[in-house]
Tab-separated table of C-alpha atoms in Angstrom:
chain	number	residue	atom	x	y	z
A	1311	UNK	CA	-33.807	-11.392	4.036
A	1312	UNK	CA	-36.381	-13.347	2.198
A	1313	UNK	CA	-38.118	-11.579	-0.582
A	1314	UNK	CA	-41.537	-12.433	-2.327
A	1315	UNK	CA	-44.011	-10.819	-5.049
A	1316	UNK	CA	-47.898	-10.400	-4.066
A	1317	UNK	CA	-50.223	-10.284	-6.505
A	1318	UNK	CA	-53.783	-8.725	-6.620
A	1319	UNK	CA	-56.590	-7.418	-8.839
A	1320	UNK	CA	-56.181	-4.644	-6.425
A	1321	UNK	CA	-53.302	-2.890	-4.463
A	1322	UNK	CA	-55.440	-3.747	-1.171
A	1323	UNK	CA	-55.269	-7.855	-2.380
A	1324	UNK	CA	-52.029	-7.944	-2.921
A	1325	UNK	CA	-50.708	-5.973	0.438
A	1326	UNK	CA	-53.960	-8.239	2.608
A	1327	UNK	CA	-51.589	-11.323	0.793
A	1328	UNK	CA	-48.271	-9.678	1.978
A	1329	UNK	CA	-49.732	-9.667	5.806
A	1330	UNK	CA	-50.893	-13.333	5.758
A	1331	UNK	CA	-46.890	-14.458	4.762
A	1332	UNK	CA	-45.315	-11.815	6.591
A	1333	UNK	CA	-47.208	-10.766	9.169
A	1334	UNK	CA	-46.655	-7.266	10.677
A	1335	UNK	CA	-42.492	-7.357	10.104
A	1336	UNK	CA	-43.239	-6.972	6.137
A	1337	UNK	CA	-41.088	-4.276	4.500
A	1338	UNK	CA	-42.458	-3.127	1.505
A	1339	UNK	CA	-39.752	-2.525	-1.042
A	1340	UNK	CA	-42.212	-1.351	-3.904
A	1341	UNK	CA	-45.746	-1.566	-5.779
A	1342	UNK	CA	-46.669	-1.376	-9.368
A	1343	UNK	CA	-50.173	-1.142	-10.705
A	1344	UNK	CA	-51.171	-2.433	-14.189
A	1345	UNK	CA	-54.198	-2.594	-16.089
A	1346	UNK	CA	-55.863	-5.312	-14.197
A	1347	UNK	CA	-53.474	-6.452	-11.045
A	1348	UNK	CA	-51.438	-4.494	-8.706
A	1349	UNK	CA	-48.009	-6.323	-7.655
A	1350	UNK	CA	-45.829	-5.432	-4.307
A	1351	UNK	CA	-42.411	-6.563	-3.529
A	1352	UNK	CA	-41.586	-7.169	-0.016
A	1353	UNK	CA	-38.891	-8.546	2.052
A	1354	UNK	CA	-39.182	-10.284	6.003
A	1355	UNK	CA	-35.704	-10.550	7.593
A	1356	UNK	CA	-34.627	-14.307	8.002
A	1357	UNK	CA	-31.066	-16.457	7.941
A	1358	UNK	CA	-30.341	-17.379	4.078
A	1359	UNK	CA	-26.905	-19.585	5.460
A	1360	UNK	CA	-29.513	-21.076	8.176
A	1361	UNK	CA	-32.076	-22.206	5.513
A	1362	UNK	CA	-29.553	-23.225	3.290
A	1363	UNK	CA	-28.024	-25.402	6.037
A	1364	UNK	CA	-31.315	-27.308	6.883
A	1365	UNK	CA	-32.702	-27.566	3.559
A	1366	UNK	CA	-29.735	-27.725	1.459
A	1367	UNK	CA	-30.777	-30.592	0.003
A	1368	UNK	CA	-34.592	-30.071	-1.254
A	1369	UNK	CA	-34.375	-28.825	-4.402
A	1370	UNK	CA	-37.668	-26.855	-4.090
A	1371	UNK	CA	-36.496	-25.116	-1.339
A	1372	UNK	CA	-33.107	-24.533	-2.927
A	1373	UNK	CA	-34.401	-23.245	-6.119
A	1374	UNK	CA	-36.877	-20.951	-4.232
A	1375	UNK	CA	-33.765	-19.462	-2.175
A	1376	UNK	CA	-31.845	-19.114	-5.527
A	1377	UNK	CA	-34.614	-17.198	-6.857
A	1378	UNK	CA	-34.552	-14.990	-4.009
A	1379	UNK	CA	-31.248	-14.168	-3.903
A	1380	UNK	CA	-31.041	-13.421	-7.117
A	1381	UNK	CA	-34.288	-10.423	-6.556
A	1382	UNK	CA	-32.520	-9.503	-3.778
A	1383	UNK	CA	-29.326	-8.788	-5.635
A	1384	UNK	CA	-31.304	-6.972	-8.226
A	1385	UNK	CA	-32.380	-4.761	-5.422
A	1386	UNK	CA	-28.939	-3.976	-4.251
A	1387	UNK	CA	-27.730	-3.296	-7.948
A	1388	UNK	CA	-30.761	-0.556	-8.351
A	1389	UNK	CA	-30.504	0.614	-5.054
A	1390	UNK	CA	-26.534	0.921	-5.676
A	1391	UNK	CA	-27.086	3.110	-8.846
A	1392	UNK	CA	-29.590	5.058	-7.232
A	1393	UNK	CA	-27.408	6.207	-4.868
A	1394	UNK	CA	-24.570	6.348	-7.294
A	1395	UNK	CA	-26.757	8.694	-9.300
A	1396	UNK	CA	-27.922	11.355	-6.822
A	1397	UNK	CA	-24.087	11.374	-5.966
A	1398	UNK	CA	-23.435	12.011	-9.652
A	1399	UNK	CA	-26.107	14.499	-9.782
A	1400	UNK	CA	-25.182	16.872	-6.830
A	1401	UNK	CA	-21.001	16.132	-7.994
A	1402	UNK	CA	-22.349	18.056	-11.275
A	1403	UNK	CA	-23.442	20.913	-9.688
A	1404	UNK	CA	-19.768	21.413	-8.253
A	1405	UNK	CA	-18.286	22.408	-11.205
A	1406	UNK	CA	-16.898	21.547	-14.874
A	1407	UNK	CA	-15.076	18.049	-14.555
A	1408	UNK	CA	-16.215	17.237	-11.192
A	1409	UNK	CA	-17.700	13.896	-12.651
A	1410	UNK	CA	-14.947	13.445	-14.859
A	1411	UNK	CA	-12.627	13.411	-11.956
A	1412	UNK	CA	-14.560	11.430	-9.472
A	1413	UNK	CA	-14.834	8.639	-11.721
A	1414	UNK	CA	-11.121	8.604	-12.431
A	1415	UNK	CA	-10.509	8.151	-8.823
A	1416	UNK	CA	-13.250	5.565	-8.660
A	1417	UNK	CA	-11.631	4.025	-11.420
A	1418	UNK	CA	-7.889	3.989	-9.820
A	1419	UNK	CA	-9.134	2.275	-6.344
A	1420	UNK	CA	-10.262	5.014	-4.220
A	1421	UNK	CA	-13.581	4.158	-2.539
A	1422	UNK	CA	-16.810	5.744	-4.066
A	1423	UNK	CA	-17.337	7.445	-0.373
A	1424	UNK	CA	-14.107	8.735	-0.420
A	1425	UNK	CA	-13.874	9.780	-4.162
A	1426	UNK	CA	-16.767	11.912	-3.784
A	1427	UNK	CA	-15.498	13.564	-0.294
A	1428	UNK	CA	-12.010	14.681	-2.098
A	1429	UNK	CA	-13.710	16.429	-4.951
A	1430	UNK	CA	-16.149	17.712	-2.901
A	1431	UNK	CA	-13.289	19.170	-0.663
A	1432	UNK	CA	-11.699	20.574	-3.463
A	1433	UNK	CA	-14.719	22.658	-5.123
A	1434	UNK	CA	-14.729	24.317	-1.369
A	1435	UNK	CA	-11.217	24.965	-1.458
A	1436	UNK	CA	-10.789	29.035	-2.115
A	1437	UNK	CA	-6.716	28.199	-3.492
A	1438	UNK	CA	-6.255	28.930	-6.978
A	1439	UNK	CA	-5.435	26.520	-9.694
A	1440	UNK	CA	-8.785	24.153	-11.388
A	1441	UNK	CA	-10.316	21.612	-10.199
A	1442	UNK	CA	-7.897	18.801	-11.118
A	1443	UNK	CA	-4.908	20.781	-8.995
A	1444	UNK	CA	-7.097	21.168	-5.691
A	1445	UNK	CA	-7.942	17.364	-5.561
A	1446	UNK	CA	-4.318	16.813	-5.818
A	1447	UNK	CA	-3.656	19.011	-3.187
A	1448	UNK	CA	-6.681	17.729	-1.112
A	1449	UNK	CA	-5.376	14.159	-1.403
A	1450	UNK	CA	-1.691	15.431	-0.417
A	1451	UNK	CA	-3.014	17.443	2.353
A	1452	UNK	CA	-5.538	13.930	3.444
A	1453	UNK	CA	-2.987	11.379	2.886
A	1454	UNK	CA	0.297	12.403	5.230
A	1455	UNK	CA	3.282	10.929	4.940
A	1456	UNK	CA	6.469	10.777	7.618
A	1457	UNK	CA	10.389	9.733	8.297
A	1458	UNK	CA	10.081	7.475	10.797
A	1459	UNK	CA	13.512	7.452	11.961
A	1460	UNK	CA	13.968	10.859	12.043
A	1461	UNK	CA	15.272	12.310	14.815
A	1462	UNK	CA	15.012	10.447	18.504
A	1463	UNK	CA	17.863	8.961	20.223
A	1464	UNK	CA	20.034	6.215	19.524
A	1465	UNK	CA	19.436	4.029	18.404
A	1466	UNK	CA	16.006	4.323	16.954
A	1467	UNK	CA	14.523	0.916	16.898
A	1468	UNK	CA	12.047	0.436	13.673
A	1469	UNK	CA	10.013	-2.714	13.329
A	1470	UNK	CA	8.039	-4.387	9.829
A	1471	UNK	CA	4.778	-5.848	10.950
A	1472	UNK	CA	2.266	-7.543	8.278
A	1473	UNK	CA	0.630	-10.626	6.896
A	1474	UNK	CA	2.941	-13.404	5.311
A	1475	UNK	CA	3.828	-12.479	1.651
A	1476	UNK	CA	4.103	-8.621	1.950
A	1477	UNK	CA	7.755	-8.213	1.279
A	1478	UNK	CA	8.761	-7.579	5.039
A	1479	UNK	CA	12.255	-9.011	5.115
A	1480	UNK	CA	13.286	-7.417	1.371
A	1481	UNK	CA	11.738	-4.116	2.538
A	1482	UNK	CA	13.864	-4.148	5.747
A	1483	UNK	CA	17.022	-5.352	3.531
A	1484	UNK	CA	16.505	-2.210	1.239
A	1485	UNK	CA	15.805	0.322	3.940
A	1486	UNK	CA	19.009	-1.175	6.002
A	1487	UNK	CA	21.021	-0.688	2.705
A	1488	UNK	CA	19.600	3.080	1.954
A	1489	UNK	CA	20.255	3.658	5.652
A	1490	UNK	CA	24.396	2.402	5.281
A	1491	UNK	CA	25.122	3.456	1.640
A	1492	UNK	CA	23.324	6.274	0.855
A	1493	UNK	CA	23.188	7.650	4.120
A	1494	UNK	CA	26.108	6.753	5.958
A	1495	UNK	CA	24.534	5.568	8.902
A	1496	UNK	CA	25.737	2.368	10.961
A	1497	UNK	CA	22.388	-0.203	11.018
A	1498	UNK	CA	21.735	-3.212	13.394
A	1499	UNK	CA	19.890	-5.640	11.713
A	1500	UNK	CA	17.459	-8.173	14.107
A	1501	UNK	CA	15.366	-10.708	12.549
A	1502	UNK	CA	12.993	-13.075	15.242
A	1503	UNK	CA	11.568	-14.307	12.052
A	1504	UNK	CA	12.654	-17.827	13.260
A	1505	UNK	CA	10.152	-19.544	11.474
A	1506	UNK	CA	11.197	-19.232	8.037
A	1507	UNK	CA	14.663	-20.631	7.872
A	1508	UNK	CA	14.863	-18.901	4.232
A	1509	UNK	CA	13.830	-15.718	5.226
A	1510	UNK	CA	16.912	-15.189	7.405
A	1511	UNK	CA	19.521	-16.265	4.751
A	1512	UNK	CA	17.427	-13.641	2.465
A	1513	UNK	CA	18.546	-11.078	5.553
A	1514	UNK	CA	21.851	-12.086	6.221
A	1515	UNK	CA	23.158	-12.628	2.335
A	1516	UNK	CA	21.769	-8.799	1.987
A	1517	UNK	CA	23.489	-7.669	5.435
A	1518	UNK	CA	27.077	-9.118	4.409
A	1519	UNK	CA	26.283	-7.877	0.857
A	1520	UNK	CA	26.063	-3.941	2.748
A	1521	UNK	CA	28.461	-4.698	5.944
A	1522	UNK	CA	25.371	-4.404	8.222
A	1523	UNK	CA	25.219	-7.521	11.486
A	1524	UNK	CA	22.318	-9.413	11.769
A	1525	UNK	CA	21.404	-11.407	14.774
A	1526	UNK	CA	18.011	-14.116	14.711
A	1527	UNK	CA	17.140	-14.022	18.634
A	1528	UNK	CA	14.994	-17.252	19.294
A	1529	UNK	CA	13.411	-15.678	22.903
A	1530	UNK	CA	12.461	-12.966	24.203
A	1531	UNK	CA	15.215	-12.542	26.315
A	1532	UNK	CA	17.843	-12.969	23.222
A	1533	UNK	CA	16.519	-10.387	21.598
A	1534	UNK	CA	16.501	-8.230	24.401
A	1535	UNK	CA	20.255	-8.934	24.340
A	1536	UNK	CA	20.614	-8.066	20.800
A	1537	UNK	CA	19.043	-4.599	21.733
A	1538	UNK	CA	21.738	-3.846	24.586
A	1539	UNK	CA	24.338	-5.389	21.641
A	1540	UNK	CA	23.269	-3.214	19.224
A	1541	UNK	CA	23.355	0.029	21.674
A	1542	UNK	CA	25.701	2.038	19.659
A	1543	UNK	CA	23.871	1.612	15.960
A	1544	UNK	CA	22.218	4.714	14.514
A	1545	UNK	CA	19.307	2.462	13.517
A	1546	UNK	CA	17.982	-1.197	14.387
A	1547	UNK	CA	15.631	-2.699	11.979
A	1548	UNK	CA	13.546	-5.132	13.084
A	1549	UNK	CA	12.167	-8.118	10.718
A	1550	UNK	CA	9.217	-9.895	12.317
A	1551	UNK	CA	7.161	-13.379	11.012
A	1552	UNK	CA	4.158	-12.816	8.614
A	1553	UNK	CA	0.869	-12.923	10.783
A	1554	UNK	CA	-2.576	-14.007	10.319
A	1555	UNK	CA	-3.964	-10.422	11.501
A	1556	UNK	CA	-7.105	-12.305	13.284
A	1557	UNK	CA	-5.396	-14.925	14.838
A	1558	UNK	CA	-4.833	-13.362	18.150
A	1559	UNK	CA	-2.715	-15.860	19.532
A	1560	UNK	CA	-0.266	-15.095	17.098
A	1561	UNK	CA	-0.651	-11.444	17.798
A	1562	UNK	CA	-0.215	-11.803	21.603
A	1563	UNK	CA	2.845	-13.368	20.826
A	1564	UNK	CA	4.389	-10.689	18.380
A	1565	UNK	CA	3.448	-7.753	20.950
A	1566	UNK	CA	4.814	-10.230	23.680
A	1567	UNK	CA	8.295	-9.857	21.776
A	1568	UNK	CA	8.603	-6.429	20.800
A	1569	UNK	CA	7.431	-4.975	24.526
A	1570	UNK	CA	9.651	-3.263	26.950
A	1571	UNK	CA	10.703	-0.861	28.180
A	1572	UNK	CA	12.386	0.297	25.259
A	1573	UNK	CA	10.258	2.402	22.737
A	1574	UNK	CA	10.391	0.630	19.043
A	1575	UNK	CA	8.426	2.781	15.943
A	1576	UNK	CA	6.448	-0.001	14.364
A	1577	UNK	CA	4.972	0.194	10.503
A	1578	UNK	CA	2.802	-1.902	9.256
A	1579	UNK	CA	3.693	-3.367	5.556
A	1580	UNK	CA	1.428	-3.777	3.390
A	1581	UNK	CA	0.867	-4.858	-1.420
A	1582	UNK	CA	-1.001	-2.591	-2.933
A	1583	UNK	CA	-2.141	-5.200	-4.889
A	1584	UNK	CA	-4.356	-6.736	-2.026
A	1585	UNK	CA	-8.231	-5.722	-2.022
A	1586	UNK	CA	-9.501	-3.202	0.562
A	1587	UNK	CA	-11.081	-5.328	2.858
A	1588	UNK	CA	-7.970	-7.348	2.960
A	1589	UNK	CA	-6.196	-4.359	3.346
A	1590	UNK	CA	-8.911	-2.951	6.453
A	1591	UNK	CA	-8.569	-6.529	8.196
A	1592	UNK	CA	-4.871	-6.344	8.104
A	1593	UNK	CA	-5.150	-2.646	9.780
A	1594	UNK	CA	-7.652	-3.539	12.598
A	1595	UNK	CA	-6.108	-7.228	13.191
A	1596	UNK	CA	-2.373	-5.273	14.093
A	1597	UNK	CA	-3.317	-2.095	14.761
A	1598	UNK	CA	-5.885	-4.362	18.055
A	1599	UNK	CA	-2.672	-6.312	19.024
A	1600	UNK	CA	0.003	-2.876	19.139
A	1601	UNK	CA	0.292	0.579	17.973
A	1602	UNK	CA	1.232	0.810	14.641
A	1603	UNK	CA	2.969	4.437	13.594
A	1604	UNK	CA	3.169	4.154	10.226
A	1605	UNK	CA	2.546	2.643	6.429
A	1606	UNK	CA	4.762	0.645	4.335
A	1607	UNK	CA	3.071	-0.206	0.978
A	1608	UNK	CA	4.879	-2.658	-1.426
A	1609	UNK	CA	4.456	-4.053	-4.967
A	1610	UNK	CA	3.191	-0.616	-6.581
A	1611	UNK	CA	4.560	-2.205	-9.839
A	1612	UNK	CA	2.150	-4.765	-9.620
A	1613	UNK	CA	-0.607	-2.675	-10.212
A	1614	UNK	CA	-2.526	0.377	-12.116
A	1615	UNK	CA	-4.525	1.156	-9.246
A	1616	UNK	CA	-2.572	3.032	-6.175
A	1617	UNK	CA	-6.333	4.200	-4.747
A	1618	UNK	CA	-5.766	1.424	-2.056
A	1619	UNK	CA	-2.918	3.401	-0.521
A	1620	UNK	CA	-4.757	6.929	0.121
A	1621	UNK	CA	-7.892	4.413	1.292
A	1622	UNK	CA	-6.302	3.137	4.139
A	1623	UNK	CA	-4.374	5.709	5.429
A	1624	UNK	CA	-7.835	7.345	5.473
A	1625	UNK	CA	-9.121	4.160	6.885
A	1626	UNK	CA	-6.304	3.289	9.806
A	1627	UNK	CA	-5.651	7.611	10.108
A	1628	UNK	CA	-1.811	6.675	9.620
A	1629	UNK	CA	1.152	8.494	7.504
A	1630	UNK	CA	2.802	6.662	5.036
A	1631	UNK	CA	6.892	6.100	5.213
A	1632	UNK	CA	7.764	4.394	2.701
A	1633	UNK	CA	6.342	3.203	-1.121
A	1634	UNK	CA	8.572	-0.092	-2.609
A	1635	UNK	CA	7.589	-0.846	-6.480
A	1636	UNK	CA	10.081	-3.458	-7.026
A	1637	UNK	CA	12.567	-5.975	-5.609
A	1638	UNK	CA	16.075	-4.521	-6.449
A	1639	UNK	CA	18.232	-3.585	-3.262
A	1640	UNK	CA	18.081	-0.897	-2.363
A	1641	UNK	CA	17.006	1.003	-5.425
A	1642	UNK	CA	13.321	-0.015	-5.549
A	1643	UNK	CA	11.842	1.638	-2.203
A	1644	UNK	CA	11.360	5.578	-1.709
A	1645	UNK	CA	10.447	7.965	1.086
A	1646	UNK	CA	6.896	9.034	0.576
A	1647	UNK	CA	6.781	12.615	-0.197
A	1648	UNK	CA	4.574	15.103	1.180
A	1649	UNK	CA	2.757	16.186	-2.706
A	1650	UNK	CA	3.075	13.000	-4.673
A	1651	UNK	CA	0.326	11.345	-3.586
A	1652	UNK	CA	-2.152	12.946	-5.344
A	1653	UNK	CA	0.045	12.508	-8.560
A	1654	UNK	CA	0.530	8.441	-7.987
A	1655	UNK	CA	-3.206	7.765	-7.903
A	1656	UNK	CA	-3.640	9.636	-10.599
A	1657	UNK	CA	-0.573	7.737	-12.367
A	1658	UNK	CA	1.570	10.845	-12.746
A	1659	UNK	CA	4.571	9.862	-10.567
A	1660	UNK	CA	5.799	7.452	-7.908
A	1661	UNK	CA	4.735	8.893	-5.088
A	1662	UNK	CA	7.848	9.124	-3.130
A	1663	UNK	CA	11.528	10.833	-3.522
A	1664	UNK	CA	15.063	8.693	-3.774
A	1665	UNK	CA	17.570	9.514	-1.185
C-alpha cells in the first residue's frame, strides 16, 4: 500500500492532487482542514517487497518507502485502538469487571477476539456465581479435554506428532511410565525416530528404567512387525521424528508410516512457550498431512502465559490430553481435567489431575 499527504488551500485542491497520483483507485483514509490548507491522506495499493527489490539501492526511493511505512504503521496502531476501544466500550456495558477481566485474559495469551467472545459468553450465561466464575466455566465448557486411551481394544495404539524440540520422546517416556507404574498396565514402546540416534537411547534408558520394550523399526514394514509383536500390550506408544509442519515431503512420509489398516489415536505435541502463529502453522501443517485427535502441550513451566493453550484448541477445534510442566519421569505430565482450564490461564492451578 503506498500512502501520501495532499495538500491544498482548499479540500477540492488537495483531493484534484490525490486524482492526478492516484488516479481513480485512491482510498481516502482521512482529511483535515486548517485555517488556510486542507490536507488528505490517501493510500493506492502497490508491492512494498517489489519496490524494495528494484530500488533497494536509491536512497531516495528507500527513504520515501521508509517514510511510508512508517504512516502506514501509524494507521494500523490508530486503527488497532479504535477497534480496541469500541470493544472496550460495549465490554463495559456487560457488567462490573467485564474490562477488568478481558484484559487479564488479554494479558495471559488469549487472543483479543477470543478474550472478548468468553466474557461476552459469560454475561449471557443465566448460571449463578459473578462474572469471574462464568468465564471460568465458559473457558472449561470451550476448551474440552479427553483420555485418549480410554477404552477401545487392545492394544490401543497412541502416536506423538510435532515440530523438532517439543518434548515428544520425554512426553512419551512419562506417559509409558504413568501407564506401567501408576496404572498397572503392560506398554509397548515403538520409536521410528531413526534420525536422532540420541533420541532413542533417551527412550530406551527410560523403558529399562520402567520394564517397558522398545523397538526402533527402520521401514515401514518393521514397524508393521513391531505392531503384530506388540499384539498383547494394553498400550503402544508411538515416538515419531520432529517435523517441519510445511515441508510436505516430510509429512507424506510420516502419514506414509503410521497408515494401515490398523487405527492409531494421534496427538499433536506442542510448548506453550511458542507464539500463536507458530502454534496455528504447526496445527494446519499436521493436522493437512493426518488427523490429529488430540493436544499435548509441554513446557507450562516455562511460562506465565497458558492463553496459548485454550487459543488453539479453539483454533484446531481439538481436546486437550495431556499438560507436561517439567522434565521429571513420570511426575511432571497430568491428564487435563475437565474444570481446570479456566483456573490455569488465570494462574490458579495446573490445569490437569495426577493419576
Amino acid at each position: 500500500m503506498h500512502i501520501k499527504r495532499f495538500r491544498g488551500k482548499i479540500l477540492e485542491e488537495a483531493l484534484r492532487a490525490v486524482k492526478a497520483a492516484f488516479g481513480d483507485d485512491a482510498v481516502i483514509l482521512s482529511t483535515k482542514k486548517g485555517e488556510g490548507f486542507a490536507e488528505v491522506l490517501a493510500a493506492v495499493d502497490f508491492d512494498v517487497a517489489e519496490i524494495e527489490k528494484r530500488f533497494g539501492e536509491d536512497t531516495a526511493v528507500k527513504r520515501e518507502l521508509d517514510g511510508l511505512k512508517g504512516e502506514l504503521s501509524e494507521i494500523r496502531c490508530l486503527f488497532s485502538s479504535a477497534v480496541k476501544d469500541g470493544a472496550v466500550r460495549e465490554l463495559a456495558g456487560l457488567g462490573p469487571g467485564a474490562v477488568k477481566l478481558y484484559e487479564e485474559m488479554v494479558r495471559t495469551g488469549v487472543r483479543d477476539e477470543l478474550s472478548r467472545n468468553l466474557v461476552r459468553a459469560a454475561a449471557s450465561e443465566k448460571g449463578g456465581g459473578n462474572l469471574r466464575d462464568r468465564v471460568l466455566r465458559v473457558i472449561n465448557e470451550k476448551t474440552t479435554v479427553c483420555n485418549p486411551l480410554a477404552g477401545g481394544e487392545r492394544p490401543r495404539l497412541f502416536a506423538l506428532l510435532g515440530p523438532t524440540g517439543v518434548g515428544k520422546t520425554t512426553t512419551i517416556a512419562k506417559i509409558a511410565a504413568r501407564l506401567k507404574v501408576k496404572g498397572g498396565a503392560k506398554v509397548g514402546l515403538i520409536s521410528i525416530d531413526t534420525a536422532r540416534p540420541g533420541a532413542n537411547e533417551v527412550l530406551k534408558a527410560s523403558a529399562r528404567a520402567i520394564g517397558v520394550p522398545v523397538d526402533s523399526p527402520a521401514t515401514k514394514e518393521d514397524f508393521t512387525r513391531a505392531l503384530w509383536k506388540y499384539k498383547d500390550r494394553d498400550v503402544v506408544l508411538i515416538d515419531t521424528p520432529g517435523k517441519n509442519p510445511v515441508d510436505s515431503k516430510a509429512m507424506g512420509q510420516l502419514r506414509h508410516m503410521l497408515a494401515g489398516g490398523v487405527p492409531v489415536k494421534t496427538a499433536l505435541v506442542l510448548s506453550a512457550t511458542a507464539r500463536d502463529e507458530s502454534l496455528f502453522n504447526a496445527c494446519r501443517g499436521f493436522a493437512r498431512a493426518m488427523p490429529i485427535d488430540c493436544l499435548v502441550f509441554t513446557r507450562l513451566d516455562e511460562t506465565r502465559q497458558a492463553g496459548s493453550i485454550v487459543n488453539t484448541s479453539a483454533f484446531l477445534k481439538k481436546p486437550i490430553a495431556y499438560l507436561c510442566d517439567g522434565q521429571r519421569i513420570p511426575d511432571d505430565i497430568r491428564m487435563a481435567s475437565s474444570g481446570a482450564i479456566g483456573n490455569l490461564v488465570f494462574g490458579r492451578g495446573h490445569g490437569g489431575e495426577n493419576g
